């Protein structure tokens, strides 16, 4: 293989993960120029390029060294990892907080779920045969796995399987096919994946820089700047209500010695209930703002 000095990241071309993956990398400060065939995006301000592919191809591209990194569902990554005989060639570097779903066993609505043992001897349709086989083995169940490449949810109606093991997010697709979720096999979300060993050349330094920026972006996305005013005597009660126990900056207000202004970055989302509880405790003029960038 021709040696590379630029880091290459595989992302889904379209589908559920495509846009959020590119948005996230853009928020990390990367700028891309797309090629005419829209399969390759050249990194204009850093030596980091994108390859736009089908999500199923991403683990293989990393394993073969064609790409250094990939943004892919944990479900796809772990299925591919179990599919190789040697130790998994991948590493989950960061969970990215989008594309959340679960891989679940679903049974016909008219059946009652009594636990994994009832799956013995049943035919289960799935596109994730390795993850399912691993779960069945851990639960000591002997069932028949019917591997399909898509449209798993209609298999029970077609009579090609008795039940299914598929990705679920809202459950609407299951309900539309008269199925119900019975057991969760794995929780999934989009992850940044890399090879089991990080590159040892300049790409390794780029990877570290990217991970640092990514951590900042992921942290900022969960953070809110809260500003409020309150009577000084209410300070302790209000501080106790701040989610994530941040260290607030408290400043006096000119001409109003009994009042203070408070400012802090809260990690995690602030809810209306949080604000109402602070108002009860004496806070007023509350303002919650998104955080754009953060550098400690
Ligand atoms: P491609 O054309 O790239 O092969 P695809 O149809 O296989 O696309 P998508 O349906 O876009 O892929 O799903 C990509 C990933 O999104 C899944 O592997 C999974 O991690 C995540 N995901 C989140 N919610 C769901 C859901 N309800 N159904 C399927 N995948 C979901
Ligand atoms: Zn796919």
Short mmCIF file of C-alpha atoms and ligand atoms in Angstrom, two decimals:
data_model
loop_
_atom_site.label_atom_id
_atom_site.label_comp_id
_atom_site.label_asym_id
_atom_site.label_seq_id
_atom_site.Cartn_x
_atom_site.Cartn_y
_atom_site.Cartn_z
CA UNK A 1 0.00 0.00 0.00
CA UNK A 2 1.22 3.54 -0.85
CA UNK A 3 2.26 5.33 2.37
CA UNK A 4 -0.01 8.20 3.35
CA UNK A 5 0.72 11.26 5.42
CA UNK A 6 -2.87 12.52 5.46
CA UNK A 7 -5.44 11.13 7.88
CA UNK A 8 -8.43 9.59 6.13
CA UNK A 9 -11.86 9.25 7.76
CA UNK A 10 -14.65 7.09 6.33
CA UNK A 11 -18.16 8.47 6.86
CA UNK A 12 -21.54 7.32 5.61
CA UNK A 13 -22.31 8.89 2.21
CA UNK A 14 -26.03 9.30 2.93
CA UNK A 15 -28.44 7.72 5.39
CA UNK A 16 -28.89 8.43 9.06
CA UNK A 17 -25.27 9.12 9.99
CA UNK A 18 -24.04 11.07 6.92
CA UNK A 19 -25.02 14.64 7.79
CA UNK A 20 -24.43 14.49 11.56
CA UNK A 21 -20.97 12.93 10.98
CA UNK A 22 -19.87 15.72 8.64
CA UNK A 23 -21.42 18.38 10.91
CA UNK A 24 -19.45 17.05 13.85
CA UNK A 25 -16.14 17.11 11.94
CA UNK A 26 -16.89 20.63 10.71
CA UNK A 27 -17.46 21.68 14.32
CA UNK A 28 -14.00 20.31 15.07
CA UNK A 29 -12.69 23.01 12.72
CA UNK A 30 -12.16 20.87 9.60
CA UNK A 31 -13.01 22.36 6.20
CA UNK A 32 -13.62 20.11 3.20
CA UNK A 33 -13.84 20.52 -0.55
CA UNK A 34 -15.88 17.75 -2.27
CA UNK A 35 -14.62 16.07 -5.39
CA UNK A 36 -16.79 15.94 -8.49
CA UNK A 37 -17.82 12.33 -7.87
CA UNK A 38 -18.76 13.24 -4.25
CA UNK A 39 -16.93 10.19 -2.89
CA UNK A 40 -13.91 12.02 -1.58
CA UNK A 41 -13.71 15.30 0.36
CA UNK A 42 -10.31 16.95 0.51
CA UNK A 43 -9.43 18.63 3.82
CA UNK A 44 -8.55 22.23 2.98
CA UNK A 45 -7.15 23.46 6.27
CA UNK A 46 -5.76 20.24 7.79
CA UNK A 47 -4.29 17.03 6.39
CA UNK A 48 -7.55 15.17 7.05
CA UNK A 49 -9.70 13.85 4.18
CA UNK A 50 -13.09 12.12 4.06
CA UNK A 51 -14.16 9.09 2.12
CA UNK A 52 -17.94 8.85 1.65
CA UNK A 53 -19.08 5.23 1.62
CA UNK A 54 -21.83 2.80 2.70
CA UNK A 55 -21.76 2.33 6.45
CA UNK A 56 -21.32 -1.45 6.12
CA UNK A 57 -17.99 -0.90 4.31
CA UNK A 58 -16.46 1.25 7.06
CA UNK A 59 -15.06 -1.49 9.36
CA UNK A 60 -13.41 -3.23 6.39
CA UNK A 61 -11.84 0.03 5.15
CA UNK A 62 -10.30 0.55 8.60
CA UNK A 63 -9.16 -3.09 8.90
CA UNK A 64 -7.50 -2.91 5.47
CA UNK A 65 -5.76 0.38 6.30
CA UNK A 66 -7.53 2.25 3.48
CA UNK A 67 -8.95 4.62 6.13
CA UNK A 68 -7.51 5.46 9.55
CA UNK A 69 -10.84 6.31 11.17
CA UNK A 70 -14.54 5.89 10.56
CA UNK A 71 -17.83 7.17 11.93
CA UNK A 72 -20.14 4.17 12.17
CA UNK A 73 -22.86 2.65 14.34
CA UNK A 74 -21.48 0.55 17.21
CA UNK A 75 -23.80 -2.21 15.93
CA UNK A 76 -21.99 -2.33 12.57
CA UNK A 77 -18.53 -2.10 14.16
CA UNK A 78 -19.09 -4.86 16.72
CA UNK A 79 -20.78 -7.15 14.19
CA UNK A 80 -17.70 -6.80 11.96
CA UNK A 81 -15.36 -7.31 14.94
CA UNK A 82 -17.06 -10.60 15.86
CA UNK A 83 -16.89 -11.70 12.21
CA UNK A 84 -13.11 -12.04 12.19
CA UNK A 85 -11.31 -15.01 13.71
CA UNK A 86 -8.38 -13.10 15.23
CA UNK A 87 -8.70 -10.31 17.86
CA UNK A 88 -10.89 -7.40 16.72
CA UNK A 89 -8.90 -5.10 14.40
CA UNK A 90 -10.96 -2.07 15.57
CA UNK A 91 -11.13 0.22 18.55
CA UNK A 92 -14.06 2.40 19.57
CA UNK A 93 -12.35 5.74 20.27
CA UNK A 94 -15.33 7.91 21.22
CA UNK A 95 -19.12 7.57 21.48
CA UNK A 96 -20.57 10.50 19.53
CA UNK A 97 -24.05 10.98 20.99
CA UNK A 98 -26.14 10.66 17.79
CA UNK A 99 -27.66 7.75 15.84
CA UNK A 100 -28.89 6.18 19.07
CA UNK A 101 -30.77 2.89 18.72
CA UNK A 102 -30.84 -0.62 20.16
CA UNK A 103 -30.46 -4.06 18.65
CA UNK A 104 -33.42 -6.01 20.00
CA UNK A 105 -35.25 -9.29 19.76
CA UNK A 106 -38.84 -8.68 18.63
CA UNK A 107 -41.63 -11.24 18.79
CA UNK A 108 -45.18 -11.29 17.36
CA UNK A 109 -47.53 -9.02 19.35
CA UNK A 110 -49.85 -11.88 20.29
CA UNK A 111 -47.03 -13.78 22.06
CA UNK A 112 -45.99 -13.24 25.64
CA UNK A 113 -42.30 -12.79 26.45
CA UNK A 114 -41.09 -15.12 29.17
CA UNK A 115 -37.34 -14.83 28.67
CA UNK A 116 -34.56 -16.07 26.37
CA UNK A 117 -35.34 -19.77 26.98
CA UNK A 118 -38.48 -19.51 24.85
CA UNK A 119 -36.31 -18.85 21.79
CA UNK A 120 -34.99 -22.44 21.75
CA UNK A 121 -35.61 -24.07 18.37
CA UNK A 122 -37.03 -20.85 16.87
CA UNK A 123 -35.93 -19.24 13.58
CA UNK A 124 -34.68 -15.67 14.13
CA UNK A 125 -34.21 -13.34 11.14
CA UNK A 126 -31.47 -10.70 11.39
CA UNK A 127 -28.79 -8.73 9.56
CA UNK A 128 -26.56 -9.08 12.66
CA UNK A 129 -25.84 -12.85 12.82
CA UNK A 130 -22.64 -12.54 14.88
CA UNK A 131 -24.07 -10.25 17.56
CA UNK A 132 -27.16 -12.44 17.79
CA UNK A 133 -25.13 -15.68 17.95
CA UNK A 134 -22.99 -14.17 20.70
CA UNK A 135 -26.07 -13.17 22.75
CA UNK A 136 -27.74 -16.57 22.25
CA UNK A 137 -24.55 -18.31 23.37
CA UNK A 138 -24.31 -16.13 26.50
CA UNK A 139 -27.92 -17.05 27.31
CA UNK A 140 -27.32 -20.72 26.52
CA UNK A 141 -30.08 -20.82 23.90
CA UNK A 142 -29.99 -23.00 20.78
CA UNK A 143 -31.93 -21.19 18.04
CA UNK A 144 -31.63 -21.00 14.25
CA UNK A 145 -30.29 -17.74 12.82
CA UNK A 146 -31.70 -16.71 9.43
CA UNK A 147 -29.32 -14.09 7.98
CA UNK A 148 -31.02 -11.52 5.72
CA UNK A 149 -29.58 -8.45 4.04
CA UNK A 150 -32.59 -6.21 4.71
CA UNK A 151 -36.36 -5.96 5.33
CA UNK A 152 -35.98 -8.19 8.37
CA UNK A 153 -39.25 -6.98 9.91
CA UNK A 154 -41.44 -8.69 7.32
CA UNK A 155 -39.80 -12.14 7.72
CA UNK A 156 -42.32 -13.44 10.30
CA UNK A 157 -45.26 -12.47 8.03
CA UNK A 158 -43.58 -14.15 5.06
CA UNK A 159 -43.03 -17.27 7.15
CA UNK A 160 -39.24 -17.25 6.64
CA UNK A 161 -38.66 -16.77 10.39
CA UNK A 162 -40.61 -16.92 13.66
CA UNK A 163 -39.23 -13.70 15.10
CA UNK A 164 -36.54 -11.10 14.42
CA UNK A 165 -33.49 -9.38 15.86
CA UNK A 166 -33.23 -5.85 14.44
CA UNK A 167 -32.45 -2.20 15.16
CA UNK A 168 -35.16 -0.26 16.98
CA UNK A 169 -35.37 3.41 17.82
CA UNK A 170 -38.98 4.57 18.17
CA UNK A 171 -40.54 1.12 17.78
CA UNK A 172 -42.90 2.39 15.04
CA UNK A 173 -41.59 -0.07 12.42
CA UNK A 174 -42.11 -2.99 14.80
CA UNK A 175 -45.65 -1.88 15.63
CA UNK A 176 -46.46 -1.48 11.91
CA UNK A 177 -45.43 -5.12 11.43
CA UNK A 178 -47.37 -6.44 14.44
CA UNK A 179 -44.18 -7.08 16.41
CA UNK A 180 -43.16 -6.09 19.94
CA UNK A 181 -39.71 -5.50 21.41
CA UNK A 182 -38.87 -8.31 23.83
CA UNK A 183 -35.18 -8.06 24.80
CA UNK A 184 -32.38 -5.58 24.11
CA UNK A 185 -29.18 -7.21 22.82
CA UNK A 186 -27.11 -4.05 22.63
CA UNK A 187 -27.38 -0.27 22.98
CA UNK A 188 -25.89 1.51 19.99
CA UNK A 189 -24.98 4.99 18.79
CA UNK A 190 -22.56 6.43 16.27
CA UNK A 191 -18.94 6.01 17.33
CA UNK A 192 -15.56 7.15 16.07
CA UNK A 193 -13.66 3.96 15.28
CA UNK A 194 -9.99 3.46 14.54
CA UNK A 195 -7.58 0.62 13.96
CA UNK A 196 -6.58 -1.38 17.03
CA UNK A 197 -3.19 0.37 16.83
CA UNK A 198 -2.92 4.12 16.20
CA UNK A 199 -0.71 5.19 13.26
CA UNK A 200 2.87 5.88 14.40
CA UNK A 201 3.71 8.63 11.87
CA UNK A 202 2.39 12.21 11.57
CA UNK A 203 -1.13 10.81 11.23
CA UNK A 204 -0.88 9.78 14.89
CA UNK A 205 -0.34 13.43 15.88
CA UNK A 206 -3.28 14.50 13.71
CA UNK A 207 -5.42 11.85 15.38
CA UNK A 208 -4.53 13.15 18.83
CA UNK A 209 -5.31 16.72 17.81
CA UNK A 210 -8.64 15.62 16.35
CA UNK A 211 -9.56 13.67 19.50
CA UNK A 212 -8.77 16.69 21.69
CA UNK A 213 -11.00 18.92 19.57
CA UNK A 214 -13.71 16.27 19.48
CA UNK A 215 -13.71 16.04 23.27
CA UNK A 216 -14.15 19.82 23.42
CA UNK A 217 -17.03 19.73 20.92
CA UNK A 218 -18.77 16.83 22.69
CA UNK A 219 -18.38 18.55 26.05
CA UNK A 220 -19.62 21.91 24.73
CA UNK A 221 -22.66 20.28 23.14
CA UNK A 222 -23.77 19.20 26.61
CA UNK A 223 -23.03 22.55 28.23
CA UNK A 224 -25.16 25.63 28.84
CA UNK A 225 -24.19 29.04 30.19
CA UNK A 226 -26.59 30.08 32.93
CA UNK A 227 -26.91 33.69 34.12
CA UNK A 228 -29.27 34.91 36.83
CA UNK A 229 -29.77 37.49 39.57
CA UNK A 230 -30.89 36.71 43.12
CA UNK A 231 -30.94 38.00 46.70
CA UNK A 232 -27.57 37.23 48.35
CA UNK A 233 -29.30 35.13 51.05
CA UNK A 234 -30.68 32.77 48.37
CA UNK A 235 -27.22 31.99 46.97
CA UNK A 236 -26.66 28.74 48.86
CA UNK A 237 -30.08 27.31 47.96
CA UNK A 238 -29.67 28.23 44.29
CA UNK A 239 -26.14 26.82 44.08
CA UNK A 240 -27.43 23.50 45.42
CA UNK A 241 -29.91 23.35 42.52
CA UNK A 242 -27.32 23.83 39.74
CA UNK A 243 -27.02 20.59 37.70
CA UNK A 244 -23.55 19.03 37.70
CA UNK A 245 -22.37 21.10 40.72
CA UNK A 246 -20.48 23.75 38.71
CA UNK A 247 -18.41 26.48 40.42
CA UNK A 248 -20.47 29.64 39.85
CA UNK A 249 -18.94 33.09 39.44
CA UNK A 250 -20.79 35.43 41.80
CA UNK A 251 -20.54 39.21 41.36
CA UNK A 252 -22.07 42.12 43.33
CA UNK A 253 -24.56 44.43 41.63
CA UNK A 254 -23.72 48.14 41.77
CA UNK A 255 -26.11 50.02 44.10
CA UNK A 256 -27.91 46.83 45.30
CA UNK A 257 -25.83 45.39 48.16
CA UNK A 258 -28.39 42.67 48.99
CA UNK A 259 -28.41 41.18 45.47
CA UNK A 260 -25.89 39.23 43.42
CA UNK A 261 -25.45 38.19 39.80
CA UNK A 262 -24.44 34.57 39.14
CA UNK A 263 -22.92 32.99 36.08
CA UNK A 264 -21.84 29.39 35.47
CA UNK A 265 -21.44 26.68 32.83
CA UNK A 266 -23.75 23.75 33.59
CA UNK A 267 -22.91 20.37 32.11
CA UNK A 268 -26.02 18.50 31.01
CA UNK A 269 -29.26 20.04 29.87
CA UNK A 270 -31.05 22.56 32.04
CA UNK A 271 -34.78 21.87 32.12
CA UNK A 272 -37.72 24.20 32.75
CA UNK A 273 -38.14 22.40 36.07
CA UNK A 274 -34.58 23.32 37.07
CA UNK A 275 -35.28 26.99 36.28
CA UNK A 276 -38.61 26.95 38.10
CA UNK A 277 -36.98 25.44 41.20
CA UNK A 278 -34.33 28.21 41.14
CA UNK A 279 -37.05 30.84 40.75
CA UNK A 280 -38.79 29.37 43.79
CA UNK A 281 -35.52 29.72 45.67
CA UNK A 282 -35.37 33.44 44.75
CA UNK A 283 -33.62 33.63 41.37
CA UNK A 284 -34.86 36.03 38.69
CA UNK A 285 -33.73 37.40 35.29
CA UNK A 286 -32.56 33.92 34.32
CA UNK A 287 -30.90 33.41 30.96
CA UNK A 288 -29.68 30.12 29.46
CA UNK A 289 -27.33 30.25 26.46
CA UNK A 290 -25.70 27.57 24.31
CA UNK A 291 -21.91 27.38 24.50
CA UNK A 292 -20.05 27.78 21.19
CA UNK A 293 -16.44 26.90 22.09
CA UNK A 294 -14.60 26.00 25.27
CA UNK A 295 -10.91 25.70 26.04
CA UNK A 296 -9.82 25.09 29.62
P1 LIG B 1 -26.08 2.48 3.78
O1 LIG B 1 -26.67 2.87 2.47
O2 LIG B 1 -24.93 3.38 4.17
O3 LIG B 1 -25.72 1.02 3.87
P2 LIG B 1 -28.09 1.83 5.82
O4 LIG B 1 -29.47 1.78 5.26
O5 LIG B 1 -27.39 0.56 6.13
O6 LIG B 1 -27.20 2.78 4.86
P3 LIG B 1 -29.01 3.63 7.92
O7 LIG B 1 -30.42 3.17 7.91
O8 LIG B 1 -28.70 5.02 7.48
O9 LIG B 1 -28.02 2.63 7.16
O10 LIG B 1 -28.47 3.41 9.40
C1 LIG B 1 -27.16 3.69 9.76
C2 LIG B 1 -27.01 3.49 11.26
O11 LIG B 1 -27.89 4.35 11.95
C3 LIG B 1 -27.34 2.12 11.80
O12 LIG B 1 -26.30 1.18 11.61
C4 LIG B 1 -27.56 2.43 13.26
O13 LIG B 1 -26.33 2.47 13.95
C5 LIG B 1 -28.16 3.83 13.25
N1 LIG B 1 -29.62 3.88 13.55
C6 LIG B 1 -30.22 4.70 14.43
N2 LIG B 1 -31.55 4.48 14.48
C7 LIG B 1 -31.81 3.50 13.63
C8 LIG B 1 -33.02 2.83 13.23
N3 LIG B 1 -34.19 3.12 13.75
N4 LIG B 1 -32.92 1.88 12.27
C9 LIG B 1 -31.74 1.60 11.70
N5 LIG B 1 -30.57 2.19 12.06
C10 LIG B 1 -30.60 3.12 13.01
ZN1 LIG B 2 -25.73 -0.12 5.55
#
